[in-house]
PDB file of C-alpha atoms in Angstrom:
ATOM      1  CA  UNK A   1       0.000   0.000   0.000  1.00 62.00           C
ATOM      2  CA  UNK A   2       2.778   2.433   0.920  1.00 74.00           C
ATOM      3  CA  UNK A   3       4.671   1.497  -2.223  1.00 70.00           C
ATOM      4  CA  UNK A   4       1.588   2.342  -4.300  1.00 67.00           C
ATOM      5  CA  UNK A   5       1.271   5.761  -2.670  1.00 73.00           C
ATOM      6  CA  UNK A   6       4.956   6.465  -3.242  1.00 67.00           C
ATOM      7  CA  UNK A   7       4.637   5.493  -6.914  1.00 67.00           C
ATOM      8  CA  UNK A   8       1.596   7.742  -7.363  1.00 66.00           C
ATOM      9  CA  UNK A   9       3.377  10.679  -5.725  1.00 68.00           C
ATOM     10  CA  UNK A  10       6.444  10.106  -7.923  1.00 69.00           C
ATOM     11  CA  UNK A  11       4.281   9.908 -11.042  1.00 69.00           C
ATOM     12  CA  UNK A  12       2.466  13.130 -10.129  1.00 69.00           C
ATOM     13  CA  UNK A  13       5.765  14.853  -9.372  1.00 72.00           C
ATOM     14  CA  UNK A  14       7.157  13.748 -12.718  1.00 77.00           C
ATOM     15  CA  UNK A  15       4.055  15.052 -14.498  1.00 65.00           C
ATOM     16  CA  UNK A  16       4.328  18.434 -12.765  1.00 68.00           C
ATOM     17  CA  UNK A  17       8.015  18.748 -13.668  1.00 67.00           C
ATOM     18  CA  UNK A  18       7.243  17.796 -17.283  1.00 69.00           C
ATOM     19  CA  UNK A  19       4.453  20.398 -17.502  1.00 65.00           C
ATOM     20  CA  UNK A  20       6.735  23.106 -16.102  1.00 65.00           C
ATOM     21  CA  UNK A  21       9.446  22.245 -18.624  1.00 66.00           C
ATOM     22  CA  UNK A  22       6.991  22.260 -21.526  1.00 67.00           C
ATOM     23  CA  UNK A  23       5.547  25.616 -20.444  1.00 67.00           C
ATOM     24  CA  UNK A  24       9.028  27.102 -20.103  1.00 69.00           C
ATOM     25  CA  UNK A  25      10.071  25.890 -23.562  1.00 70.00           C
ATOM     26  CA  UNK A  26       6.891  27.379 -25.067  1.00 69.00           C
ATOM     27  CA  UNK A  27       7.698  30.753 -23.505  1.00 72.00           C
ATOM     28  CA  UNK A  28      11.259  30.599 -24.841  1.00 71.00           C
ATOM     29  CA  UNK A  29      10.003  29.716 -28.335  1.00 74.00           C
ATOM     30  CA  UNK A  30       7.531  32.600 -28.211  1.00 74.00           C
ATOM     31  CA  UNK A  31      10.280  35.058 -27.243  1.00 73.00           C
ATOM     32  CA  UNK A  32      12.508  33.764 -30.040  1.00 75.00           C
ATOM     33  CA  UNK A  33       9.683  34.151 -32.558  1.00 74.00           C
ATOM     34  CA  UNK A  34       9.040  37.739 -31.490  1.00 72.00           C
ATOM     35  CA  UNK A  35      12.762  38.502 -31.689  1.00 71.00           C
ATOM     36  CA  UNK A  36      12.917  37.039 -35.194  1.00 71.00           C
ATOM     37  CA  UNK A  37       9.960  39.156 -36.291  1.00 70.00           C
ATOM     38  CA  UNK A  38      11.621  42.277 -34.950  1.00 66.00           C
ATOM     39  CA  UNK A  39      14.839  41.487 -36.815  1.00 67.00           C
ATOM     40  CA  UNK A  40      12.872  41.095 -40.049  1.00 65.00           C
ATOM     41  CA  UNK A  41      11.280  44.524 -39.771  1.00 61.00           C
ATOM     42  CA  UNK A  42      12.398  46.853 -42.492  1.00 52.00           C
ATOM     43  CA  UNK A  43      12.106  50.596 -42.853  1.00 47.00           C
ATOM     44  CA  UNK A  44       8.750  51.942 -41.776  1.00 51.00           C
ATOM     45  CA  UNK A  45       6.049  51.986 -44.414  1.00 52.00           C
ATOM     46  CA  UNK A  46       3.568  54.749 -44.924  1.00 51.00           C
ATOM     47  CA  UNK A  47       0.119  53.862 -43.660  1.00 48.00           C
ATOM     48  CA  UNK A  48      -1.558  55.254 -46.786  1.00 45.00           C
ATOM     49  CA  UNK A  49       0.357  52.721 -48.867  1.00 44.00           C
ATOM     50  CA  UNK A  50      -1.127  49.752 -47.034  1.00 46.00           C
ATOM     51  CA  UNK A  51      -4.605  51.164 -46.476  1.00 42.00           C
ATOM     52  CA  UNK A  52      -6.075  50.012 -49.839  1.00 44.00           C
ATOM     53  CA  UNK A  53      -5.071  46.402 -49.092  1.00 45.00           C
ATOM     54  CA  UNK A  54      -6.945  46.374 -45.797  1.00 42.00           C
ATOM     55  CA  UNK A  55     -10.224  44.550 -45.785  1.00 43.00           C
ATOM     56  CA  UNK A  56     -11.922  46.362 -42.927  1.00 41.00           C
ATOM     57  CA  UNK A  57     -15.245  44.632 -43.301  1.00 54.00           C
ATOM     58  CA  UNK A  58     -15.902  41.270 -44.835  1.00 53.00           C
ATOM     59  CA  UNK A  59     -19.368  41.868 -46.195  1.00 61.00           C
ATOM     60  CA  UNK A  60     -21.454  38.788 -46.621  1.00 71.00           C
ATOM     61  CA  UNK A  61     -23.108  38.770 -50.078  1.00 77.00           C
ATOM     62  CA  UNK A  62     -26.366  37.967 -48.353  1.00 77.00           C
ATOM     63  CA  UNK A  63     -26.014  41.141 -46.295  1.00 78.00           C
ATOM     64  CA  UNK A  64     -26.897  43.169 -49.383  1.00 79.00           C
ATOM     65  CA  UNK A  65     -30.339  41.515 -49.466  1.00 80.00           C
ATOM     66  CA  UNK A  66     -31.146  42.721 -45.949  1.00 81.00           C
ATOM     67  CA  UNK A  67     -32.976  46.004 -45.354  1.00 84.00           C
ATOM     68  CA  UNK A  68     -30.644  49.001 -45.188  1.00 84.00           C
ATOM     69  CA  UNK A  69     -31.472  49.850 -41.577  1.00 86.00           C
ATOM     70  CA  UNK A  70     -30.546  46.323 -40.373  1.00 84.00           C
ATOM     71  CA  UNK A  71     -27.208  46.080 -42.201  1.00 82.00           C
ATOM     72  CA  UNK A  72     -25.000  47.960 -39.687  1.00 84.00           C
ATOM     73  CA  UNK A  73     -26.296  45.938 -36.753  1.00 86.00           C
ATOM     74  CA  UNK A  74     -25.976  42.608 -38.578  1.00 85.00           C
ATOM     75  CA  UNK A  75     -22.475  43.544 -39.739  1.00 84.00           C
ATOM     76  CA  UNK A  76     -21.542  44.472 -36.159  1.00 85.00           C
ATOM     77  CA  UNK A  77     -22.794  41.096 -34.919  1.00 88.00           C
ATOM     78  CA  UNK A  78     -20.959  39.197 -37.659  1.00 86.00           C
ATOM     79  CA  UNK A  79     -17.848  41.297 -37.040  1.00 83.00           C
ATOM     80  CA  UNK A  80     -17.892  40.421 -33.351  1.00 86.00           C
ATOM     81  CA  UNK A  81     -17.584  36.772 -34.356  1.00 88.00           C
ATOM     82  CA  UNK A  82     -14.537  37.536 -36.483  1.00 83.00           C
ATOM     83  CA  UNK A  83     -16.647  36.921 -39.591  1.00 83.00           C
ATOM     84  CA  UNK A  84     -16.531  33.192 -38.924  1.00 85.00           C
ATOM     85  CA  UNK A  85     -20.337  33.108 -38.978  1.00 87.00           C
ATOM     86  CA  UNK A  86     -22.186  34.142 -42.125  1.00 86.00           C
ATOM     87  CA  UNK A  87     -25.836  34.928 -42.727  1.00 87.00           C
ATOM     88  CA  UNK A  88     -26.186  31.801 -44.843  1.00 89.00           C
ATOM     89  CA  UNK A  89     -24.797  29.708 -42.003  1.00 91.00           C
ATOM     90  CA  UNK A  90     -27.215  31.319 -39.535  1.00 90.00           C
ATOM     91  CA  UNK A  91     -30.125  30.668 -41.900  1.00 90.00           C
ATOM     92  CA  UNK A  92     -29.214  27.006 -42.309  1.00 92.00           C
ATOM     93  CA  UNK A  93     -28.710  26.571 -38.559  1.00 92.00           C
ATOM     94  CA  UNK A  94     -31.997  28.350 -37.829  1.00 92.00           C
ATOM     95  CA  UNK A  95     -33.943  26.174 -40.256  1.00 92.00           C
ATOM     96  CA  UNK A  96     -32.245  23.071 -38.861  1.00 91.00           C
ATOM     97  CA  UNK A  97     -33.068  24.089 -35.273  1.00 89.00           C
ATOM     98  CA  UNK A  98     -36.667  24.809 -36.214  1.00 90.00           C
ATOM     99  CA  UNK A  99     -37.029  21.456 -37.964  1.00 91.00           C
ATOM    100  CA  UNK A 100     -35.425  19.679 -35.001  1.00 89.00           C
ATOM    101  CA  UNK A 101     -37.914  21.371 -32.658  1.00 88.00           C
ATOM    102  CA  UNK A 102     -40.794  20.474 -34.963  1.00 87.00           C
ATOM    103  CA  UNK A 103     -39.769  16.830 -35.264  1.00 88.00           C
ATOM    104  CA  UNK A 104     -38.927  16.391 -31.585  1.00 86.00           C
ATOM    105  CA  UNK A 105     -41.914  18.156 -30.038  1.00 85.00           C
ATOM    106  CA  UNK A 106     -44.487  17.526 -32.767  1.00 84.00           C
ATOM    107  CA  UNK A 107     -43.798  14.066 -34.083  1.00 86.00           C
ATOM    108  CA  UNK A 108     -41.758  12.270 -31.434  1.00 85.00           C
ATOM    109  CA  UNK A 109     -43.171  13.614 -28.162  1.00 83.00           C
ATOM    110  CA  UNK A 110     -46.677  14.559 -29.469  1.00 84.00           C
ATOM    111  CA  UNK A 111     -46.903  17.579 -27.166  1.00 83.00           C
ATOM    112  CA  UNK A 112     -49.544  19.448 -29.111  1.00 85.00           C
ATOM    113  CA  UNK A 113     -49.712  22.414 -31.419  1.00 85.00           C
ATOM    114  CA  UNK A 114     -48.761  25.155 -28.931  1.00 86.00           C
ATOM    115  CA  UNK A 115     -45.628  23.417 -27.643  1.00 85.00           C
ATOM    116  CA  UNK A 116     -44.666  22.432 -31.176  1.00 86.00           C
ATOM    117  CA  UNK A 117     -44.895  26.056 -32.360  1.00 87.00           C
ATOM    118  CA  UNK A 118     -42.908  27.258 -29.334  1.00 89.00           C
ATOM    119  CA  UNK A 119     -40.250  24.649 -30.113  1.00 86.00           C
ATOM    120  CA  UNK A 120     -40.326  25.559 -33.808  1.00 87.00           C
ATOM    121  CA  UNK A 121     -39.738  29.272 -33.211  1.00 88.00           C
ATOM    122  CA  UNK A 122     -37.458  28.660 -30.240  1.00 88.00           C
ATOM    123  CA  UNK A 123     -35.249  26.293 -32.218  1.00 87.00           C
ATOM    124  CA  UNK A 124     -35.212  28.672 -35.169  1.00 89.00           C
ATOM    125  CA  UNK A 125     -34.153  31.648 -33.049  1.00 90.00           C
ATOM    126  CA  UNK A 126     -32.316  30.303 -30.005  1.00 91.00           C
ATOM    127  CA  UNK A 127     -29.982  27.911 -31.827  1.00 90.00           C
ATOM    128  CA  UNK A 128     -28.530  30.585 -34.191  1.00 92.00           C
ATOM    129  CA  UNK A 129     -28.262  33.008 -31.271  1.00 92.00           C
ATOM    130  CA  UNK A 130     -26.248  30.416 -29.329  1.00 93.00           C
ATOM    131  CA  UNK A 131     -24.003  29.850 -32.354  1.00 93.00           C
ATOM    132  CA  UNK A 132     -23.293  33.584 -32.591  1.00 93.00           C
ATOM    133  CA  UNK A 133     -22.720  33.769 -28.837  1.00 93.00           C
ATOM    134  CA  UNK A 134     -20.196  30.912 -28.863  1.00 94.00           C
ATOM    135  CA  UNK A 135     -18.427  32.350 -31.949  1.00 93.00           C
ATOM    136  CA  UNK A 136     -18.131  35.710 -30.152  1.00 93.00           C
ATOM    137  CA  UNK A 137     -16.634  33.977 -27.124  1.00 93.00           C
ATOM    138  CA  UNK A 138     -14.118  32.088 -29.320  1.00 93.00           C
ATOM    139  CA  UNK A 139     -13.155  35.305 -31.109  1.00 92.00           C
ATOM    140  CA  UNK A 140     -12.691  37.133 -27.803  1.00 92.00           C
ATOM    141  CA  UNK A 141     -10.586  34.273 -26.444  1.00 92.00           C
ATOM    142  CA  UNK A 142      -8.361  34.329 -29.539  1.00 91.00           C
ATOM    143  CA  UNK A 143      -8.055  38.103 -29.253  1.00 91.00           C
ATOM    144  CA  UNK A 144      -7.075  38.041 -25.587  1.00 91.00           C
ATOM    145  CA  UNK A 145      -4.543  35.277 -26.238  1.00 91.00           C
ATOM    146  CA  UNK A 146      -2.843  37.104 -29.116  1.00 91.00           C
ATOM    147  CA  UNK A 147      -3.083  40.723 -27.941  1.00 92.00           C
ATOM    148  CA  UNK A 148      -0.132  40.538 -25.502  1.00 92.00           C
ATOM    149  CA  UNK A 149       2.124  39.356 -28.341  1.00 90.00           C
ATOM    150  CA  UNK A 150       1.087  42.346 -30.455  1.00 91.00           C
ATOM    151  CA  UNK A 151       1.725  44.774 -27.612  1.00 92.00           C
ATOM    152  CA  UNK A 152       5.067  43.102 -26.941  1.00 91.00           C
ATOM    153  CA  UNK A 153       5.967  43.441 -30.630  1.00 90.00           C
ATOM    154  CA  UNK A 154       5.070  47.149 -30.596  1.00 92.00           C
ATOM    155  CA  UNK A 155       7.048  47.816 -27.413  1.00 92.00           C
ATOM    156  CA  UNK A 156      10.129  46.018 -28.714  1.00 90.00           C
ATOM    157  CA  UNK A 157       9.943  47.785 -32.063  1.00 90.00           C
ATOM    158  CA  UNK A 158       9.648  51.191 -30.398  1.00 92.00           C
ATOM    159  CA  UNK A 159      12.593  50.362 -28.127  1.00 91.00           C
ATOM    160  CA  UNK A 160      14.539  49.345 -31.230  1.00 90.00           C
ATOM    161  CA  UNK A 161      13.984  52.830 -32.655  1.00 89.00           C
ATOM    162  CA  UNK A 162      11.035  52.425 -35.002  1.00 88.00           C
ATOM    163  CA  UNK A 163       8.262  55.025 -34.911  1.00 90.00           C
ATOM    164  CA  UNK A 164       5.068  54.061 -33.115  1.00 89.00           C
ATOM    165  CA  UNK A 165       3.019  54.118 -36.332  1.00 89.00           C
ATOM    166  CA  UNK A 166       5.461  51.797 -38.080  1.00 88.00           C
ATOM    167  CA  UNK A 167       5.407  49.528 -35.041  1.00 89.00           C
ATOM    168  CA  UNK A 168       1.619  49.378 -35.151  1.00 89.00           C
ATOM    169  CA  UNK A 169       1.726  48.644 -38.886  1.00 89.00           C
ATOM    170  CA  UNK A 170       4.170  45.824 -38.212  1.00 88.00           C
ATOM    171  CA  UNK A 171       1.875  44.477 -35.488  1.00 88.00           C
ATOM    172  CA  UNK A 172      -1.033  44.580 -37.938  1.00 89.00           C
ATOM    173  CA  UNK A 173       0.947  42.706 -40.552  1.00 88.00           C
ATOM    174  CA  UNK A 174       2.677  40.199 -38.269  1.00 87.00           C
ATOM    175  CA  UNK A 175       0.021  39.387 -35.680  1.00 88.00           C
ATOM    176  CA  UNK A 176      -2.549  36.710 -36.567  1.00 88.00           C
ATOM    177  CA  UNK A 177      -6.258  37.389 -36.684  1.00 85.00           C
ATOM    178  CA  UNK A 178      -8.281  38.881 -34.985  1.00 87.00           C
ATOM    179  CA  UNK A 179      -5.666  41.208 -33.448  1.00 90.00           C
ATOM    180  CA  UNK A 180      -3.946  41.929 -36.758  1.00 89.00           C
ATOM    181  CA  UNK A 181      -7.235  42.958 -38.347  1.00 86.00           C
ATOM    182  CA  UNK A 182      -7.948  45.411 -35.530  1.00 86.00           C
ATOM    183  CA  UNK A 183      -4.500  46.998 -35.805  1.00 88.00           C
ATOM    184  CA  UNK A 184      -4.925  47.318 -39.584  1.00 87.00           C
ATOM    185  CA  UNK A 185      -8.324  48.913 -38.999  1.00 83.00           C
ATOM    186  CA  UNK A 186      -6.764  51.440 -36.583  1.00 86.00           C
ATOM    187  CA  UNK A 187      -4.014  52.302 -39.060  1.00 86.00           C
ATOM    188  CA  UNK A 188      -6.551  52.771 -41.872  1.00 82.00           C
ATOM    189  CA  UNK A 189      -8.584  55.186 -39.769  1.00 71.00           C
TER     190      UNK A 189
END
């Protein structure tokens, strides 16, 4: 019994040491990558030269079929997901959720017309809303994970002697989405 406890404690200790070593090597690799990006920076570019290449909004072709007064709000919602969700996707998911509610409550459970209609409209509205909500959360998580790298890149570039604007342009070009897109949007404005 004591031998078993000792083996478990040794195994847990080994796992903890391995996790610490892996985390430390990841931090070292991240620092090396940032240093390599800083070394590759060239002379600062003018922001007007890169502004035409910036895709500030990724308009969904289906967005043009929506009423004009709804477009800014829909684009804001799709933008908050990092444009990973499209109107077509929301339509398909909404129809699928409505059909699932209809089949489940109407045909399988036989709960009556009122409950079937509640499930039909609930599935058609709640399921797409949950998809947008989870896509927003994923986009925010990606942003918060990558934002410190962008700030670190800007700080190191400024310390190396580059102007702040050029440093922000480099962060927009070098940092992965969604942080890079936001820096490019700031430079374009």
